[in-house]
Amino acid sequence: MSLTGGVLLSLAGSGDEPPVTISRDPAREAARRELAKRMYHQNDPSLLERALNAFWDWVDRLLNAASAATPGGTLGLAVVVLAVVAVVAALWWRLGTPRRQPTSAAALFDDRPRSATEHRAAAEAHAAQGHWNQALQERMRAIVRALEERALLDVRPGRTADEAAAEAGRALPSHTDRLRAAAREFDDVTYGGRRASEQSYHRVAELDRDLERSSPVLASSTHSTPHNTRQGAAG
């Protein structure tokens, strides 16, 4: 006996009583109310289960369609998928984590003014703990602050590492490439999601030491003045 038939019998009463005639629409509504009771839905899948089932059905249809369109069927599709994964893995290994480009370059210094000596001390403290990101950042700040202290750069809040490297390269042209490389490493670590290494930190630290021993190329080198002489001696 069907479930609907059982509902109609229950509405009609017991077999000892005369049958009750019920029209089609009230009978359908009575059956709907009866079937809506919780006892009939205890084993129904949850909303999440129904959504997952629908998703996997869609994936299954998609894969079947792809395998039908791919030479070799399912095996051909598997080969294509593996080839795509291999290409993505090779690009990831070659290029590293995709660099997130900042919407605008942020300032090199973001806290209270500190001297080059203080930045170097902070860099060495981070390096001693193996915190190469922070060590490299502080060493780059030490470079820029030292150039400001030597009057080779104007003290300018909001200067970026790239701007500092470009400006310093005009006074110290023999170090232009290394200054730009250090600025790129600073940006990669600070804004690009890259991780500094011990070697990259030591490259920036070595640049810092070399800059301290370097004399600038002055704009009026043929007409030395006491002020220019003092700047050159500061190197």
Tab-separated table of C-alpha atoms in Angstrom:
chain	number	residue	atom	x	y	z
A	1	MET	CA	0.000	0.000	0.000
A	2	SER	CA	1.394	3.418	-0.900
A	3	LEU	CA	2.038	6.135	1.662
A	4	THR	CA	-0.650	8.337	0.143
A	5	GLY	CA	-3.115	5.489	0.275
A	6	GLY	CA	-2.366	5.014	3.964
A	7	VAL	CA	-2.982	8.689	4.603
A	8	LEU	CA	-6.306	8.560	2.805
A	9	LEU	CA	-7.360	5.482	4.799
A	10	SER	CA	-6.478	7.234	8.048
A	11	LEU	CA	-8.616	10.176	6.981
A	12	ALA	CA	-11.459	7.880	6.002
A	13	GLY	CA	-11.634	6.266	9.441
A	14	SER	CA	-11.732	2.643	10.478
A	15	GLY	CA	-13.263	-0.162	8.470
A	16	ASP	CA	-16.297	-0.344	10.831
A	17	GLU	CA	-17.486	3.112	9.821
A	18	PRO	CA	-18.932	4.082	6.479
A	19	PRO	CA	-16.338	5.524	4.101
A	20	VAL	CA	-16.034	9.268	3.902
A	21	THR	CA	-15.851	10.750	0.430
A	22	ILE	CA	-13.102	13.413	0.133
A	23	SER	CA	-12.580	15.480	-2.981
A	24	ARG	CA	-9.215	15.516	-4.795
A	25	ASP	CA	-7.834	18.909	-3.595
A	26	PRO	CA	-8.512	18.465	0.147
A	27	ALA	CA	-7.065	14.956	-0.063
A	28	ARG	CA	-3.913	16.268	-1.726
A	29	GLU	CA	-3.538	18.991	0.931
A	30	ALA	CA	-4.065	16.484	3.727
A	31	ALA	CA	-1.415	14.208	2.221
A	32	ARG	CA	1.002	17.139	1.889
A	33	ARG	CA	0.549	18.038	5.571
A	34	GLU	CA	1.023	14.434	6.589
A	35	LEU	CA	4.209	14.012	4.519
A	36	ALA	CA	5.608	17.253	5.893
A	37	LYS	CA	5.834	15.735	9.371
A	38	ARG	CA	9.362	15.354	10.755
A	39	MET	CA	9.050	11.597	11.169
A	40	TYR	CA	9.158	11.154	7.379
A	41	HIS	CA	12.375	13.198	6.930
A	42	GLN	CA	14.665	11.937	9.660
A	43	ASN	CA	17.018	10.275	7.176
A	44	ASP	CA	16.976	13.003	4.509
A	45	PRO	CA	20.399	14.460	3.586
A	46	SER	CA	21.229	17.854	5.063
A	47	LEU	CA	21.421	21.033	2.984
A	48	LEU	CA	25.235	20.785	2.959
A	49	GLU	CA	25.091	17.146	1.851
A	50	ARG	CA	22.683	18.015	-0.956
A	51	ALA	CA	24.938	20.870	-2.067
A	52	LEU	CA	28.011	18.616	-2.049
A	53	ASN	CA	26.175	15.924	-3.966
A	54	ALA	CA	25.129	18.485	-6.578
A	55	PHE	CA	28.711	19.777	-6.816
A	56	TRP	CA	30.224	16.325	-7.320
A	57	ASP	CA	27.539	15.484	-9.863
A	58	TRP	CA	28.566	18.627	-11.763
A	59	VAL	CA	32.269	17.704	-11.539
A	60	ASP	CA	31.492	14.216	-12.743
A	61	ARG	CA	29.555	15.561	-15.751
A	62	LEU	CA	32.363	18.028	-16.499
A	63	LEU	CA	35.040	15.327	-16.401
A	64	ASN	CA	32.955	13.013	-18.534
A	65	ALA	CA	32.476	15.748	-21.113
A	66	ALA	CA	36.196	16.590	-21.056
A	67	SER	CA	37.266	12.976	-21.390
A	68	ALA	CA	34.886	12.533	-24.312
A	69	ALA	CA	36.393	15.579	-26.054
A	70	THR	CA	40.036	14.624	-25.277
A	71	PRO	CA	41.860	12.182	-27.562
A	72	GLY	CA	42.410	9.000	-25.618
A	73	GLY	CA	39.407	9.475	-23.343
A	74	THR	CA	40.010	9.392	-19.594
A	75	LEU	CA	43.676	8.483	-19.994
A	76	GLY	CA	44.224	11.412	-22.358
A	77	LEU	CA	42.518	13.772	-19.929
A	78	ALA	CA	44.748	12.545	-17.098
A	79	VAL	CA	47.845	13.177	-19.238
A	80	VAL	CA	46.662	16.726	-20.012
A	81	VAL	CA	45.983	17.455	-16.335
A	82	LEU	CA	49.414	16.143	-15.318
A	83	ALA	CA	51.069	18.249	-18.022
A	84	VAL	CA	49.306	21.394	-16.795
A	85	VAL	CA	50.314	20.652	-13.196
A	86	ALA	CA	53.934	20.132	-14.288
A	87	VAL	CA	53.987	23.459	-16.157
A	88	VAL	CA	52.514	25.322	-13.179
A	89	ALA	CA	55.021	23.684	-10.806
A	90	ALA	CA	57.929	24.586	-13.117
A	91	LEU	CA	56.794	28.219	-13.327
A	92	TRP	CA	56.347	28.395	-9.560
A	93	TRP	CA	59.829	26.976	-8.982
A	94	ARG	CA	61.384	29.324	-11.540
A	95	LEU	CA	59.579	32.534	-10.576
A	96	GLY	CA	58.887	31.923	-6.901
A	97	THR	CA	55.843	33.251	-5.076
A	98	PRO	CA	54.054	35.806	-7.264
A	99	ARG	CA	55.059	39.258	-6.169
A	100	ARG	CA	52.236	41.386	-4.876
A	101	GLN	CA	52.609	44.835	-6.349
A	102	PRO	CA	51.707	47.549	-3.835
A	103	THR	CA	49.169	50.083	-5.040
A	104	SER	CA	51.676	52.767	-4.082
A	105	ALA	CA	55.235	52.553	-2.795
A	106	ALA	CA	55.362	52.941	0.960
A	107	ALA	CA	57.874	55.042	2.832
A	108	LEU	CA	61.211	53.551	3.781
A	109	PHE	CA	60.961	54.720	7.408
A	110	ASP	CA	57.784	54.104	9.335
A	111	ASP	CA	58.604	54.983	12.925
A	112	ARG	CA	60.530	57.540	14.986
A	113	PRO	CA	63.756	58.851	13.453
A	114	ARG	CA	66.772	56.711	14.365
A	115	SER	CA	70.420	57.050	13.541
A	116	ALA	CA	72.301	54.813	11.128
A	117	THR	CA	74.110	53.292	14.103
A	118	GLU	CA	70.793	52.391	15.735
A	119	HIS	CA	69.499	50.801	12.534
A	120	ARG	CA	72.703	48.772	12.172
A	121	ALA	CA	72.439	47.564	15.757
A	122	ALA	CA	68.831	46.516	15.171
A	123	ALA	CA	69.863	44.715	11.965
A	124	GLU	CA	72.609	42.780	13.732
A	125	ALA	CA	70.245	41.832	16.546
A	126	HIS	CA	67.727	40.419	14.050
A	127	ALA	CA	70.507	38.635	12.138
A	128	ALA	CA	71.749	36.992	15.323
A	129	GLN	CA	68.294	35.441	15.739
A	130	GLY	CA	68.034	34.410	12.091
A	131	HIS	CA	65.297	36.958	11.348
A	132	TRP	CA	66.645	37.800	7.896
A	133	ASN	CA	63.651	39.783	6.682
A	134	GLN	CA	63.853	42.281	9.524
A	135	ALA	CA	67.654	42.284	9.421
A	136	LEU	CA	67.707	43.209	5.729
A	137	GLN	CA	65.072	45.901	6.207
A	138	GLU	CA	66.981	47.526	9.054
A	139	ARG	CA	70.273	47.365	7.148
A	140	MET	CA	68.728	49.120	4.151
A	141	ARG	CA	67.382	51.802	6.456
A	142	ALA	CA	70.866	52.142	7.943
A	143	ILE	CA	72.292	52.747	4.449
A	144	VAL	CA	69.812	55.504	3.675
A	145	ARG	CA	70.139	57.126	7.098
A	146	ALA	CA	73.940	57.086	6.828
A	147	LEU	CA	73.750	58.844	3.443
A	148	GLU	CA	71.457	61.438	4.969
A	149	GLU	CA	73.855	61.935	7.875
A	150	ARG	CA	76.678	62.498	5.371
A	151	ALA	CA	74.508	65.058	3.497
A	152	LEU	CA	74.616	62.905	0.363
A	153	LEU	CA	70.839	62.649	0.572
A	154	ASP	CA	68.432	65.278	1.778
A	155	VAL	CA	66.477	64.284	4.849
A	156	ARG	CA	63.047	63.718	3.354
A	157	PRO	CA	60.223	61.879	5.116
A	158	GLY	CA	58.309	59.527	2.877
A	159	ARG	CA	61.251	58.585	0.664
A	160	THR	CA	61.055	55.070	-0.771
A	161	ALA	CA	63.944	52.640	-1.117
A	162	ASP	CA	63.913	52.982	-4.918
A	163	GLU	CA	64.022	56.762	-4.707
A	164	ALA	CA	66.887	56.651	-2.215
A	165	ALA	CA	68.864	54.254	-4.435
A	166	ALA	CA	68.372	56.452	-7.506
A	167	GLU	CA	69.402	59.618	-5.685
A	168	ALA	CA	72.387	57.994	-3.956
A	169	GLY	CA	73.562	56.548	-7.266
A	170	ARG	CA	74.150	60.056	-8.593
A	171	ALA	CA	76.565	60.827	-5.757
A	172	LEU	CA	78.099	57.344	-5.683
A	173	PRO	CA	77.891	56.155	-9.308
A	174	SER	CA	80.217	53.196	-8.817
A	175	HIS	CA	77.620	51.656	-6.462
A	176	THR	CA	74.507	52.429	-8.538
A	177	ASP	CA	73.749	48.824	-9.502
A	178	ARG	CA	74.230	47.488	-5.993
A	179	LEU	CA	72.075	50.253	-4.526
A	180	ARG	CA	69.264	49.404	-6.935
A	181	ALA	CA	69.613	45.688	-6.196
A	182	ALA	CA	69.440	46.368	-2.454
A	183	ALA	CA	66.334	48.520	-2.944
A	184	ARG	CA	64.682	45.708	-4.950
A	185	GLU	CA	65.455	43.184	-2.236
A	186	PHE	CA	64.003	45.551	0.366
A	187	ASP	CA	60.815	45.936	-1.701
A	188	ASP	CA	60.564	42.187	-2.340
A	189	VAL	CA	60.776	41.452	1.365
A	190	THR	CA	58.634	44.342	2.578
A	191	TYR	CA	55.878	44.415	-0.025
A	192	GLY	CA	56.327	41.394	-2.300
A	193	GLY	CA	55.978	38.522	0.150
A	194	ARG	CA	59.487	37.179	-0.513
A	195	ARG	CA	61.760	35.822	2.226
A	196	ALA	CA	65.246	37.203	2.692
A	197	SER	CA	68.162	34.809	3.059
A	198	GLU	CA	71.337	35.054	5.074
A	199	GLN	CA	73.243	35.686	1.829
A	200	SER	CA	70.948	38.530	0.760
A	201	TYR	CA	71.353	40.183	4.162
A	202	HIS	CA	75.144	39.936	3.977
A	203	ARG	CA	75.104	41.484	0.499
A	204	VAL	CA	73.258	44.529	1.826
A	205	ALA	CA	75.498	44.687	4.912
A	206	GLU	CA	78.612	44.578	2.705
A	207	LEU	CA	77.185	47.389	0.572
A	208	ASP	CA	76.633	49.408	3.730
A	209	ARG	CA	80.292	48.985	4.732
A	210	ASP	CA	81.554	49.798	1.227
A	211	LEU	CA	79.466	52.952	1.052
A	212	GLU	CA	80.934	54.107	4.349
A	213	ARG	CA	84.430	53.887	2.818
A	214	SER	CA	83.450	55.514	-0.493
A	215	SER	CA	83.898	59.151	-1.382
A	216	PRO	CA	81.148	60.817	-3.400
A	217	VAL	CA	81.511	62.281	-6.859
A	218	LEU	CA	80.700	65.943	-6.330
A	219	ALA	CA	78.850	67.974	-8.909
A	220	SER	CA	81.564	70.679	-8.885
A	221	SER	CA	84.566	68.380	-8.488
A	222	THR	CA	86.830	70.741	-10.449
A	223	HIS	CA	86.165	73.597	-8.055
A	224	SER	CA	86.596	72.166	-4.609
A	225	THR	CA	85.240	74.200	-1.746
A	226	PRO	CA	85.749	73.739	1.990
A	227	HIS	CA	82.216	72.385	2.187
A	228	ASN	CA	82.854	69.854	-0.593
A	229	THR	CA	86.158	68.824	0.945
A	230	ARG	CA	84.404	68.129	4.192
A	231	GLN	CA	81.801	65.989	2.448
A	232	GLY	CA	84.447	63.996	0.623
A	233	ALA	CA	86.356	63.340	3.819
A	234	ALA	CA	83.170	62.036	5.433
A	235	GLY	CA	83.312	59.073	3.098
